[in-house]
């Protein structure tokens, strides 16, 4: 399995090329067009509450928010708020367009869904390169990646391909892509109560002793409820867990 993953990562990395870009309005809701792929990318950018303190000399942090499949990128405001309150600029991304193929339902997912995840990684890399020049007072070299379900799979793949660019990964019940085993990437994954993760996605007890990964089961939570539209108790719990993780130093 590890050899297969390594091959997939190499192929993905080789396919990521510098994009030709065309931009329109994107602050607080808008689109960016990647002309090399003829792809329009809806995004929503929110600034931190202390944005006036962000300078080119002391840059503020950046978090990318990757939605679950079939859920709007604008349905994770609870986590944007948590990041914004702690000095992060957030970029919520619509990875799925009507013209894209449907998410593959056949196993093995590490092969059949790689096209979808790889497309998401290309989009993330494109946005990193583009937005770094547009927001020079923010640090796009030490990213936080957040993702729910399939968005968590995309986040995990990006962290595996570009480990030197990622400092933090937070996922809500992603189930297919392996969490990066990297001592330099802190990971929090909040687990739903209704579906198991695939083999080797989560760390075993021995691995948890070696890597900075926190795996937290939220009792009575459902995979499909882990967004703004979920029950209030769950949204509040997820906000609390994410905030505590970002505030912790370990």
mmCIF file with all atom_site columns, C-alpha atoms in Angstrom, residues 31-230:
data_model
loop_
_atom_site.group_PDB
_atom_site.id
_atom_site.type_symbol
_atom_site.label_atom_id
_atom_site.label_alt_id
_atom_site.label_comp_id
_atom_site.label_asym_id
_atom_site.label_entity_id
_atom_site.label_seq_id
_atom_site.pdbx_PDB_ins_code
_atom_site.Cartn_x
_atom_site.Cartn_y
_atom_site.Cartn_z
_atom_site.occupancy
_atom_site.B_iso_or_equiv
_atom_site.pdbx_formal_charge
_atom_site.auth_seq_id
_atom_site.auth_comp_id
_atom_site.auth_asym_id
_atom_site.auth_atom_id
_atom_site.pdbx_PDB_model_num
ATOM 1   C CA . UNK A 1 31  ? -14.401 33.654 -8.368  1.00 0.00 ? 31  UNK A CA 1
ATOM 2   C CA . UNK A 1 32  ? -10.901 33.111 -9.679  1.00 0.00 ? 32  UNK A CA 1
ATOM 3   C CA . UNK A 1 33  ? -10.383 31.627 -13.121 1.00 0.00 ? 33  UNK A CA 1
ATOM 4   C CA . UNK A 1 34  ? -7.500  29.299 -13.848 1.00 0.00 ? 34  UNK A CA 1
ATOM 5   C CA . UNK A 1 35  ? -7.158  29.789 -17.596 1.00 0.00 ? 35  UNK A CA 1
ATOM 6   C CA . UNK A 1 36  ? -4.722  26.904 -18.011 1.00 0.00 ? 36  UNK A CA 1
ATOM 7   C CA . UNK A 1 37  ? -7.548  24.558 -17.010 1.00 0.00 ? 37  UNK A CA 1
ATOM 8   C CA . UNK A 1 38  ? -10.412 26.795 -18.159 1.00 0.00 ? 38  UNK A CA 1
ATOM 9   C CA . UNK A 1 39  ? -11.736 26.416 -14.638 1.00 0.00 ? 39  UNK A CA 1
ATOM 10  C CA . UNK A 1 40  ? -13.715 28.944 -12.630 1.00 0.00 ? 40  UNK A CA 1
ATOM 11  C CA . UNK A 1 41  ? -13.183 28.532 -8.876  1.00 0.00 ? 41  UNK A CA 1
ATOM 12  C CA . UNK A 1 42  ? -15.765 30.065 -6.506  1.00 0.00 ? 42  UNK A CA 1
ATOM 13  C CA . UNK A 1 43  ? -14.160 31.143 -3.231  1.00 0.00 ? 43  UNK A CA 1
ATOM 14  C CA . UNK A 1 44  ? -15.041 33.141 -0.148  1.00 0.00 ? 44  UNK A CA 1
ATOM 15  C CA . UNK A 1 45  ? -12.300 34.999 1.712   1.00 0.00 ? 45  UNK A CA 1
ATOM 16  C CA . UNK A 1 46  ? -12.763 36.318 5.237   1.00 0.00 ? 46  UNK A CA 1
ATOM 17  C CA . UNK A 1 47  ? -10.200 38.415 7.074   1.00 0.00 ? 47  UNK A CA 1
ATOM 18  C CA . UNK A 1 48  ? -9.166  37.964 10.699  1.00 0.00 ? 48  UNK A CA 1
ATOM 19  C CA . UNK A 1 49  ? -10.523 40.231 13.390  1.00 0.00 ? 49  UNK A CA 1
ATOM 20  C CA . UNK A 1 50  ? -7.000  41.640 13.929  1.00 0.00 ? 50  UNK A CA 1
ATOM 21  C CA . UNK A 1 51  ? -6.203  42.160 10.235  1.00 0.00 ? 51  UNK A CA 1
ATOM 22  C CA . UNK A 1 52  ? -4.804  45.634 10.932  1.00 0.00 ? 52  UNK A CA 1
ATOM 23  C CA . UNK A 1 53  ? -1.923  43.958 12.790  1.00 0.00 ? 53  UNK A CA 1
ATOM 24  C CA . UNK A 1 54  ? -0.875  41.883 9.757   1.00 0.00 ? 54  UNK A CA 1
ATOM 25  C CA . UNK A 1 55  ? 2.204   43.290 8.018   1.00 0.00 ? 55  UNK A CA 1
ATOM 26  C CA . UNK A 1 56  ? 4.787   42.157 5.518   1.00 0.00 ? 56  UNK A CA 1
ATOM 27  C CA . UNK A 1 57  ? 7.252   41.904 8.388   1.00 0.00 ? 57  UNK A CA 1
ATOM 28  C CA . UNK A 1 58  ? 4.892   40.011 10.731  1.00 0.00 ? 58  UNK A CA 1
ATOM 29  C CA . UNK A 1 59  ? 2.530   38.067 8.534   1.00 0.00 ? 59  UNK A CA 1
ATOM 30  C CA . UNK A 1 60  ? -0.713  36.526 9.735   1.00 0.00 ? 60  UNK A CA 1
ATOM 31  C CA . UNK A 1 61  ? -1.720  32.903 9.209   1.00 0.00 ? 61  UNK A CA 1
ATOM 32  C CA . UNK A 1 62  ? -3.831  31.399 6.415   1.00 0.00 ? 62  UNK A CA 1
ATOM 33  C CA . UNK A 1 63  ? -6.397  28.582 6.489   1.00 0.00 ? 63  UNK A CA 1
ATOM 34  C CA . UNK A 1 64  ? -8.045  26.910 3.504   1.00 0.00 ? 64  UNK A CA 1
ATOM 35  C CA . UNK A 1 65  ? -11.514 25.437 4.040   1.00 0.00 ? 65  UNK A CA 1
ATOM 36  C CA . UNK A 1 66  ? -12.420 22.444 1.886   1.00 0.00 ? 66  UNK A CA 1
ATOM 37  C CA . UNK A 1 67  ? -16.089 21.492 1.906   1.00 0.00 ? 67  UNK A CA 1
ATOM 38  C CA . UNK A 1 68  ? -17.606 18.051 2.016   1.00 0.00 ? 68  UNK A CA 1
ATOM 39  C CA . UNK A 1 69  ? -18.877 16.619 -1.265  1.00 0.00 ? 69  UNK A CA 1
ATOM 40  C CA . UNK A 1 70  ? -22.256 18.102 -2.163  1.00 0.00 ? 70  UNK A CA 1
ATOM 41  C CA . UNK A 1 71  ? -22.090 20.817 0.523   1.00 0.00 ? 71  UNK A CA 1
ATOM 42  C CA . UNK A 1 72  ? -21.553 24.500 -0.273  1.00 0.00 ? 72  UNK A CA 1
ATOM 43  C CA . UNK A 1 73  ? -18.198 26.008 0.596   1.00 0.00 ? 73  UNK A CA 1
ATOM 44  C CA . UNK A 1 74  ? -20.189 28.725 2.373   1.00 0.00 ? 74  UNK A CA 1
ATOM 45  C CA . UNK A 1 75  ? -21.635 26.245 4.896   1.00 0.00 ? 75  UNK A CA 1
ATOM 46  C CA . UNK A 1 76  ? -18.640 26.203 7.243   1.00 0.00 ? 76  UNK A CA 1
ATOM 47  C CA . UNK A 1 77  ? -18.851 29.672 8.738   1.00 0.00 ? 77  UNK A CA 1
ATOM 48  C CA . UNK A 1 78  ? -18.528 28.232 12.240  1.00 0.00 ? 78  UNK A CA 1
ATOM 49  C CA . UNK A 1 79  ? -14.965 27.167 11.523  1.00 0.00 ? 79  UNK A CA 1
ATOM 50  C CA . UNK A 1 80  ? -14.137 30.328 9.574   1.00 0.00 ? 80  UNK A CA 1
ATOM 51  C CA . UNK A 1 81  ? -15.130 32.262 12.679  1.00 0.00 ? 81  UNK A CA 1
ATOM 52  C CA . UNK A 1 82  ? -12.856 30.126 14.867  1.00 0.00 ? 82  UNK A CA 1
ATOM 53  C CA . UNK A 1 83  ? -9.910  30.755 12.546  1.00 0.00 ? 83  UNK A CA 1
ATOM 54  C CA . UNK A 1 84  ? -10.679 34.472 12.092  1.00 0.00 ? 84  UNK A CA 1
ATOM 55  C CA . UNK A 1 85  ? -10.832 35.018 15.844  1.00 0.00 ? 85  UNK A CA 1
ATOM 56  C CA . UNK A 1 86  ? -7.302  33.601 16.089  1.00 0.00 ? 86  UNK A CA 1
ATOM 57  C CA . UNK A 1 87  ? -5.758  35.768 13.403  1.00 0.00 ? 87  UNK A CA 1
ATOM 58  C CA . UNK A 1 88  ? -6.210  33.592 10.316  1.00 0.00 ? 88  UNK A CA 1
ATOM 59  C CA . UNK A 1 89  ? -7.305  34.685 6.874   1.00 0.00 ? 89  UNK A CA 1
ATOM 60  C CA . UNK A 1 90  ? -9.666  31.971 5.604   1.00 0.00 ? 90  UNK A CA 1
ATOM 61  C CA . UNK A 1 91  ? -10.282 30.877 2.042   1.00 0.00 ? 91  UNK A CA 1
ATOM 62  C CA . UNK A 1 92  ? -13.356 28.675 1.530   1.00 0.00 ? 92  UNK A CA 1
ATOM 63  C CA . UNK A 1 93  ? -13.252 26.837 -1.794  1.00 0.00 ? 93  UNK A CA 1
ATOM 64  C CA . UNK A 1 94  ? -15.927 25.278 -4.014  1.00 0.00 ? 94  UNK A CA 1
ATOM 65  C CA . UNK A 1 95  ? -14.049 22.262 -5.365  1.00 0.00 ? 95  UNK A CA 1
ATOM 66  C CA . UNK A 1 96  ? -16.985 20.683 -7.196  1.00 0.00 ? 96  UNK A CA 1
ATOM 67  C CA . UNK A 1 97  ? -18.451 22.215 -10.363 1.00 0.00 ? 97  UNK A CA 1
ATOM 68  C CA . UNK A 1 98  ? -21.463 21.011 -12.342 1.00 0.00 ? 98  UNK A CA 1
ATOM 69  C CA . UNK A 1 99  ? -19.171 20.040 -15.210 1.00 0.00 ? 99  UNK A CA 1
ATOM 70  C CA . UNK A 1 100 ? -17.003 17.762 -13.044 1.00 0.00 ? 100 UNK A CA 1
ATOM 71  C CA . UNK A 1 101 ? -17.403 13.964 -13.050 1.00 0.00 ? 101 UNK A CA 1
ATOM 72  C CA . UNK A 1 102 ? -19.404 12.569 -10.139 1.00 0.00 ? 102 UNK A CA 1
ATOM 73  C CA . UNK A 1 103 ? -17.419 11.310 -7.191  1.00 0.00 ? 103 UNK A CA 1
ATOM 74  C CA . UNK A 1 104 ? -16.501 7.694  -7.895  1.00 0.00 ? 104 UNK A CA 1
ATOM 75  C CA . UNK A 1 105 ? -18.389 5.174  -5.739  1.00 0.00 ? 105 UNK A CA 1
ATOM 76  C CA . UNK A 1 106 ? -16.264 2.139  -6.586  1.00 0.00 ? 106 UNK A CA 1
ATOM 77  C CA . UNK A 1 107 ? -13.395 0.819  -4.505  1.00 0.00 ? 107 UNK A CA 1
ATOM 78  C CA . UNK A 1 108 ? -10.477 0.975  -4.012  1.00 0.00 ? 108 UNK A CA 1
ATOM 79  C CA . UNK A 1 109 ? -11.011 4.654  -3.275  1.00 0.00 ? 109 UNK A CA 1
ATOM 80  C CA . UNK A 1 110 ? -7.298  5.417  -3.078  1.00 0.00 ? 110 UNK A CA 1
ATOM 81  C CA . UNK A 1 111 ? -7.280  4.769  -6.805  1.00 0.00 ? 111 UNK A CA 1
ATOM 82  C CA . UNK A 1 112 ? -10.789 5.598  -8.026  1.00 0.00 ? 112 UNK A CA 1
ATOM 83  C CA . UNK A 1 113 ? -11.053 8.941  -6.217  1.00 0.00 ? 113 UNK A CA 1
ATOM 84  C CA . UNK A 1 114 ? -7.517  10.131 -6.855  1.00 0.00 ? 114 UNK A CA 1
ATOM 85  C CA . UNK A 1 115 ? -8.698  12.129 -9.885  1.00 0.00 ? 115 UNK A CA 1
ATOM 86  C CA . UNK A 1 116 ? -11.061 14.122 -7.666  1.00 0.00 ? 116 UNK A CA 1
ATOM 87  C CA . UNK A 1 117 ? -8.522  14.644 -4.881  1.00 0.00 ? 117 UNK A CA 1
ATOM 88  C CA . UNK A 1 118 ? -5.751  15.517 -7.307  1.00 0.00 ? 118 UNK A CA 1
ATOM 89  C CA . UNK A 1 119 ? -7.969  18.140 -8.957  1.00 0.00 ? 119 UNK A CA 1
ATOM 90  C CA . UNK A 1 120 ? -8.528  19.605 -5.506  1.00 0.00 ? 120 UNK A CA 1
ATOM 91  C CA . UNK A 1 121 ? -4.789  19.673 -4.817  1.00 0.00 ? 121 UNK A CA 1
ATOM 92  C CA . UNK A 1 122 ? -4.170  21.464 -8.124  1.00 0.00 ? 122 UNK A CA 1
ATOM 93  C CA . UNK A 1 123 ? -6.814  24.024 -7.185  1.00 0.00 ? 123 UNK A CA 1
ATOM 94  C CA . UNK A 1 124 ? -5.285  24.565 -3.751  1.00 0.00 ? 124 UNK A CA 1
ATOM 95  C CA . UNK A 1 125 ? -1.801  25.020 -5.204  1.00 0.00 ? 125 UNK A CA 1
ATOM 96  C CA . UNK A 1 126 ? -3.141  27.452 -7.776  1.00 0.00 ? 126 UNK A CA 1
ATOM 97  C CA . UNK A 1 127 ? -4.831  29.502 -5.053  1.00 0.00 ? 127 UNK A CA 1
ATOM 98  C CA . UNK A 1 128 ? -1.720  29.498 -2.863  1.00 0.00 ? 128 UNK A CA 1
ATOM 99  C CA . UNK A 1 129 ? 0.360   30.893 -5.727  1.00 0.00 ? 129 UNK A CA 1
ATOM 100 C CA . UNK A 1 130 ? -2.245  33.462 -6.753  1.00 0.00 ? 130 UNK A CA 1
ATOM 101 C CA . UNK A 1 131 ? -3.372  34.739 -3.374  1.00 0.00 ? 131 UNK A CA 1
ATOM 102 C CA . UNK A 1 132 ? 0.121   35.022 -1.907  1.00 0.00 ? 132 UNK A CA 1
ATOM 103 C CA . UNK A 1 133 ? 0.772   37.983 -4.201  1.00 0.00 ? 133 UNK A CA 1
ATOM 104 C CA . UNK A 1 134 ? -2.669  39.507 -3.582  1.00 0.00 ? 134 UNK A CA 1
ATOM 105 C CA . UNK A 1 135 ? -2.405  39.267 0.212   1.00 0.00 ? 135 UNK A CA 1
ATOM 106 C CA . UNK A 1 136 ? 1.270   40.001 0.969   1.00 0.00 ? 136 UNK A CA 1
ATOM 107 C CA . UNK A 1 137 ? 0.665   40.467 4.703   1.00 0.00 ? 137 UNK A CA 1
ATOM 108 C CA . UNK A 1 138 ? -0.383  36.815 5.086   1.00 0.00 ? 138 UNK A CA 1
ATOM 109 C CA . UNK A 1 139 ? 1.844   33.744 5.214   1.00 0.00 ? 139 UNK A CA 1
ATOM 110 C CA . UNK A 1 140 ? 1.002   31.228 2.494   1.00 0.00 ? 140 UNK A CA 1
ATOM 111 C CA . UNK A 1 141 ? 4.059   29.074 3.259   1.00 0.00 ? 141 UNK A CA 1
ATOM 112 C CA . UNK A 1 142 ? 2.781   27.567 6.544   1.00 0.00 ? 142 UNK A CA 1
ATOM 113 C CA . UNK A 1 143 ? -0.800  26.648 5.812   1.00 0.00 ? 143 UNK A CA 1
ATOM 114 C CA . UNK A 1 144 ? -3.638  25.338 7.910   1.00 0.00 ? 144 UNK A CA 1
ATOM 115 C CA . UNK A 1 145 ? -5.902  23.018 5.916   1.00 0.00 ? 145 UNK A CA 1
ATOM 116 C CA . UNK A 1 146 ? -9.440  22.256 7.046   1.00 0.00 ? 146 UNK A CA 1
ATOM 117 C CA . UNK A 1 147 ? -11.702 19.730 5.359   1.00 0.00 ? 147 UNK A CA 1
ATOM 118 C CA . UNK A 1 148 ? -14.945 17.872 5.928   1.00 0.00 ? 148 UNK A CA 1
ATOM 119 C CA . UNK A 1 149 ? -15.336 14.371 4.458   1.00 0.00 ? 149 UNK A CA 1
ATOM 120 C CA . UNK A 1 150 ? -14.019 14.509 0.863   1.00 0.00 ? 150 UNK A CA 1
ATOM 121 C CA . UNK A 1 151 ? -12.565 17.932 1.645   1.00 0.00 ? 151 UNK A CA 1
ATOM 122 C CA . UNK A 1 152 ? -10.553 16.263 4.395   1.00 0.00 ? 152 UNK A CA 1
ATOM 123 C CA . UNK A 1 153 ? -9.277  13.726 1.880   1.00 0.00 ? 153 UNK A CA 1
ATOM 124 C CA . UNK A 1 154 ? -8.102  16.577 -0.352  1.00 0.00 ? 154 UNK A CA 1
ATOM 125 C CA . UNK A 1 155 ? -6.443  18.276 2.632   1.00 0.00 ? 155 UNK A CA 1
ATOM 126 C CA . UNK A 1 156 ? -4.635  15.077 3.617   1.00 0.00 ? 156 UNK A CA 1
ATOM 127 C CA . UNK A 1 157 ? -3.357  14.502 0.085   1.00 0.00 ? 157 UNK A CA 1
ATOM 128 C CA . UNK A 1 158 ? -2.091  18.081 -0.162  1.00 0.00 ? 158 UNK A CA 1
ATOM 129 C CA . UNK A 1 159 ? -0.253  17.654 3.129   1.00 0.00 ? 159 UNK A CA 1
ATOM 130 C CA . UNK A 1 160 ? 1.365   14.477 1.826   1.00 0.00 ? 160 UNK A CA 1
ATOM 131 C CA . UNK A 1 161 ? 2.517   16.078 -1.431  1.00 0.00 ? 161 UNK A CA 1
ATOM 132 C CA . UNK A 1 162 ? 3.552   19.443 0.024   1.00 0.00 ? 162 UNK A CA 1
ATOM 133 C CA . UNK A 1 163 ? 4.538   18.694 3.634   1.00 0.00 ? 163 UNK A CA 1
ATOM 134 C CA . UNK A 1 164 ? 6.871   21.677 3.867   1.00 0.00 ? 164 UNK A CA 1
ATOM 135 C CA . UNK A 1 165 ? 3.993   24.079 3.146   1.00 0.00 ? 165 UNK A CA 1
ATOM 136 C CA . UNK A 1 166 ? 1.568   22.710 5.741   1.00 0.00 ? 166 UNK A CA 1
ATOM 137 C CA . UNK A 1 167 ? 1.691   23.155 9.506   1.00 0.00 ? 167 UNK A CA 1
ATOM 138 C CA . UNK A 1 168 ? -1.825  22.123 10.517  1.00 0.00 ? 168 UNK A CA 1
ATOM 139 C CA . UNK A 1 169 ? -4.539  19.821 9.172   1.00 0.00 ? 169 UNK A CA 1
ATOM 140 C CA . UNK A 1 170 ? -8.010  19.639 10.701  1.00 0.00 ? 170 UNK A CA 1
ATOM 141 C CA . UNK A 1 171 ? -10.575 17.218 9.308   1.00 0.00 ? 171 UNK A CA 1
ATOM 142 C CA . UNK A 1 172 ? -14.177 16.410 10.086  1.00 0.00 ? 172 UNK A CA 1
ATOM 143 C CA . UNK A 1 173 ? -14.721 12.682 9.619   1.00 0.00 ? 173 UNK A CA 1
ATOM 144 C CA . UNK A 1 174 ? -12.760 12.229 6.378   1.00 0.00 ? 174 UNK A CA 1
ATOM 145 C CA . UNK A 1 175 ? -12.668 8.509  5.682   1.00 0.00 ? 175 UNK A CA 1
ATOM 146 C CA . UNK A 1 176 ? -10.590 7.595  2.622   1.00 0.00 ? 176 UNK A CA 1
ATOM 147 C CA . UNK A 1 177 ? -7.215  9.364  2.382   1.00 0.00 ? 177 UNK A CA 1
ATOM 148 C CA . UNK A 1 178 ? -4.502  8.461  4.893   1.00 0.00 ? 178 UNK A CA 1
ATOM 149 C CA . UNK A 1 179 ? -3.590  11.093 7.464   1.00 0.00 ? 179 UNK A CA 1
ATOM 150 C CA . UNK A 1 180 ? 0.010   12.221 6.805   1.00 0.00 ? 180 UNK A CA 1
ATOM 151 C CA . UNK A 1 181 ? 2.454   10.634 9.216   1.00 0.00 ? 181 UNK A CA 1
ATOM 152 C CA . UNK A 1 182 ? 4.703   13.663 9.621   1.00 0.00 ? 182 UNK A CA 1
ATOM 153 C CA . UNK A 1 183 ? 6.199   14.992 12.842  1.00 0.00 ? 183 UNK A CA 1
ATOM 154 C CA . UNK A 1 184 ? 6.067   18.562 11.502  1.00 0.00 ? 184 UNK A CA 1
ATOM 155 C CA . UNK A 1 185 ? 2.322   18.588 10.737  1.00 0.00 ? 185 UNK A CA 1
ATOM 156 C CA . UNK A 1 186 ? -0.130  18.834 13.622  1.00 0.00 ? 186 UNK A CA 1
ATOM 157 C CA . UNK A 1 187 ? -3.398  17.046 12.888  1.00 0.00 ? 187 UNK A CA 1
ATOM 158 C CA . UNK A 1 188 ? -6.819  17.069 14.521  1.00 0.00 ? 188 UNK A CA 1
ATOM 159 C CA . UNK A 1 189 ? -9.508  14.798 13.157  1.00 0.00 ? 189 UNK A CA 1
ATOM 160 C CA . UNK A 1 190 ? -12.985 14.869 14.676  1.00 0.00 ? 190 UNK A CA 1
ATOM 161 C CA . UNK A 1 191 ? -14.729 11.577 14.087  1.00 0.00 ? 191 UNK A CA 1
ATOM 162 C CA . UNK A 1 192 ? -18.430 11.014 13.497  1.00 0.00 ? 192 UNK A CA 1
ATOM 163 C CA . UNK A 1 193 ? -20.226 8.149  15.162  1.00 0.00 ? 193 UNK A CA 1
ATOM 164 C CA . UNK A 1 194 ? -22.037 6.536  12.223  1.00 0.00 ? 194 UNK A CA 1
ATOM 165 C CA . UNK A 1 195 ? -19.387 5.496  9.653   1.00 0.00 ? 195 UNK A CA 1
ATOM 166 C CA . UNK A 1 196 ? -15.931 3.922  10.076  1.00 0.00 ? 196 UNK A CA 1
ATOM 167 C CA . UNK A 1 197 ? -12.824 5.167  8.300   1.00 0.00 ? 197 UNK A CA 1
ATOM 168 C CA . UNK A 1 198 ? -11.086 2.950  5.749   1.00 0.00 ? 198 UNK A CA 1
ATOM 169 C CA . UNK A 1 199 ? -8.104  0.857  6.758   1.00 0.00 ? 199 UNK A CA 1
ATOM 170 C CA . UNK A 1 200 ? -4.961  2.835  7.708   1.00 0.00 ? 200 UNK A CA 1
ATOM 171 C CA . UNK A 1 201 ? -6.646  6.235  7.380   1.00 0.00 ? 201 UNK A CA 1
ATOM 172 C CA . UNK A 1 202 ? -6.375  6.787  11.124  1.00 0.00 ? 202 UNK A CA 1
ATOM 173 C CA . UNK A 1 203 ? -3.272  6.210  13.206  1.00 0.00 ? 203 UNK A CA 1
ATOM 174 C CA . UNK A 1 204 ? -2.894  3.195  15.465  1.00 0.00 ? 204 UNK A CA 1
ATOM 175 C CA . UNK A 1 205 ? -1.775  3.519  19.096  1.00 0.00 ? 205 UNK A CA 1
ATOM 176 C CA . UNK A 1 206 ? 1.883   3.072  18.213  1.00 0.00 ? 206 UNK A CA 1
ATOM 177 C CA . UNK A 1 207 ? 1.738   5.791  15.549  1.00 0.00 ? 207 UNK A CA 1
ATOM 178 C CA . UNK A 1 208 ? -0.118  8.151  17.868  1.00 0.00 ? 208 UNK A CA 1
ATOM 179 C CA . UNK A 1 209 ? 2.896   7.978  20.192  1.00 0.00 ? 209 UNK A CA 1
ATOM 180 C CA . UNK A 1 210 ? 5.172   9.144  17.358  1.00 0.00 ? 210 UNK A CA 1
ATOM 181 C CA . UNK A 1 211 ? 3.191   11.818 15.528  1.00 0.00 ? 211 UNK A CA 1
ATOM 182 C CA . UNK A 1 212 ? 1.333   15.004 16.639  1.00 0.00 ? 212 UNK A CA 1
ATOM 183 C CA . UNK A 1 213 ? -2.102  13.676 15.739  1.00 0.00 ? 213 UNK A CA 1
ATOM 184 C CA . UNK A 1 214 ? -5.283  13.965 17.812  1.00 0.00 ? 214 UNK A CA 1
ATOM 185 C CA . UNK A 1 215 ? -8.215  11.699 16.928  1.00 0.00 ? 215 UNK A CA 1
ATOM 186 C CA . UNK A 1 216 ? -11.402 12.634 18.772  1.00 0.00 ? 216 UNK A CA 1
ATOM 187 C CA . UNK A 1 217 ? -14.677 10.724 18.535  1.00 0.00 ? 217 UNK A CA 1
ATOM 188 C CA . UNK A 1 218 ? -17.781 12.859 19.042  1.00 0.00 ? 218 UNK A CA 1
ATOM 189 C CA . UNK A 1 219 ? -20.439 10.548 20.436  1.00 0.00 ? 219 UNK A CA 1
ATOM 190 C CA . UNK A 1 220 ? -23.875 10.626 18.760  1.00 0.00 ? 220 UNK A CA 1
ATOM 191 C CA . UNK A 1 221 ? -22.566 12.764 15.902  1.00 0.00 ? 221 UNK A CA 1
ATOM 192 C CA . UNK A 1 222 ? -23.403 12.040 12.263  1.00 0.00 ? 222 UNK A CA 1
ATOM 193 C CA . UNK A 1 223 ? -21.062 12.395 9.307   1.00 0.00 ? 223 UNK A CA 1
ATOM 194 C CA . UNK A 1 224 ? -23.544 14.409 7.244   1.00 0.00 ? 224 UNK A CA 1
ATOM 195 C CA . UNK A 1 225 ? -24.297 16.829 10.101  1.00 0.00 ? 225 UNK A CA 1
ATOM 196 C CA . UNK A 1 226 ? -20.766 18.190 10.472  1.00 0.00 ? 226 UNK A CA 1
ATOM 197 C CA . UNK A 1 227 ? -21.375 21.613 8.905   1.00 0.00 ? 227 UNK A CA 1
ATOM 198 C CA . UNK A 1 228 ? -23.313 24.811 9.662   1.00 0.00 ? 228 UNK A CA 1
ATOM 199 C CA . UNK A 1 229 ? -26.624 23.033 9.110   1.00 0.00 ? 229 UNK A CA 1
ATOM 200 C CA . UNK A 1 230 ? -25.975 20.394 11.758  1.00 0.00 ? 230 UNK A CA 1
#
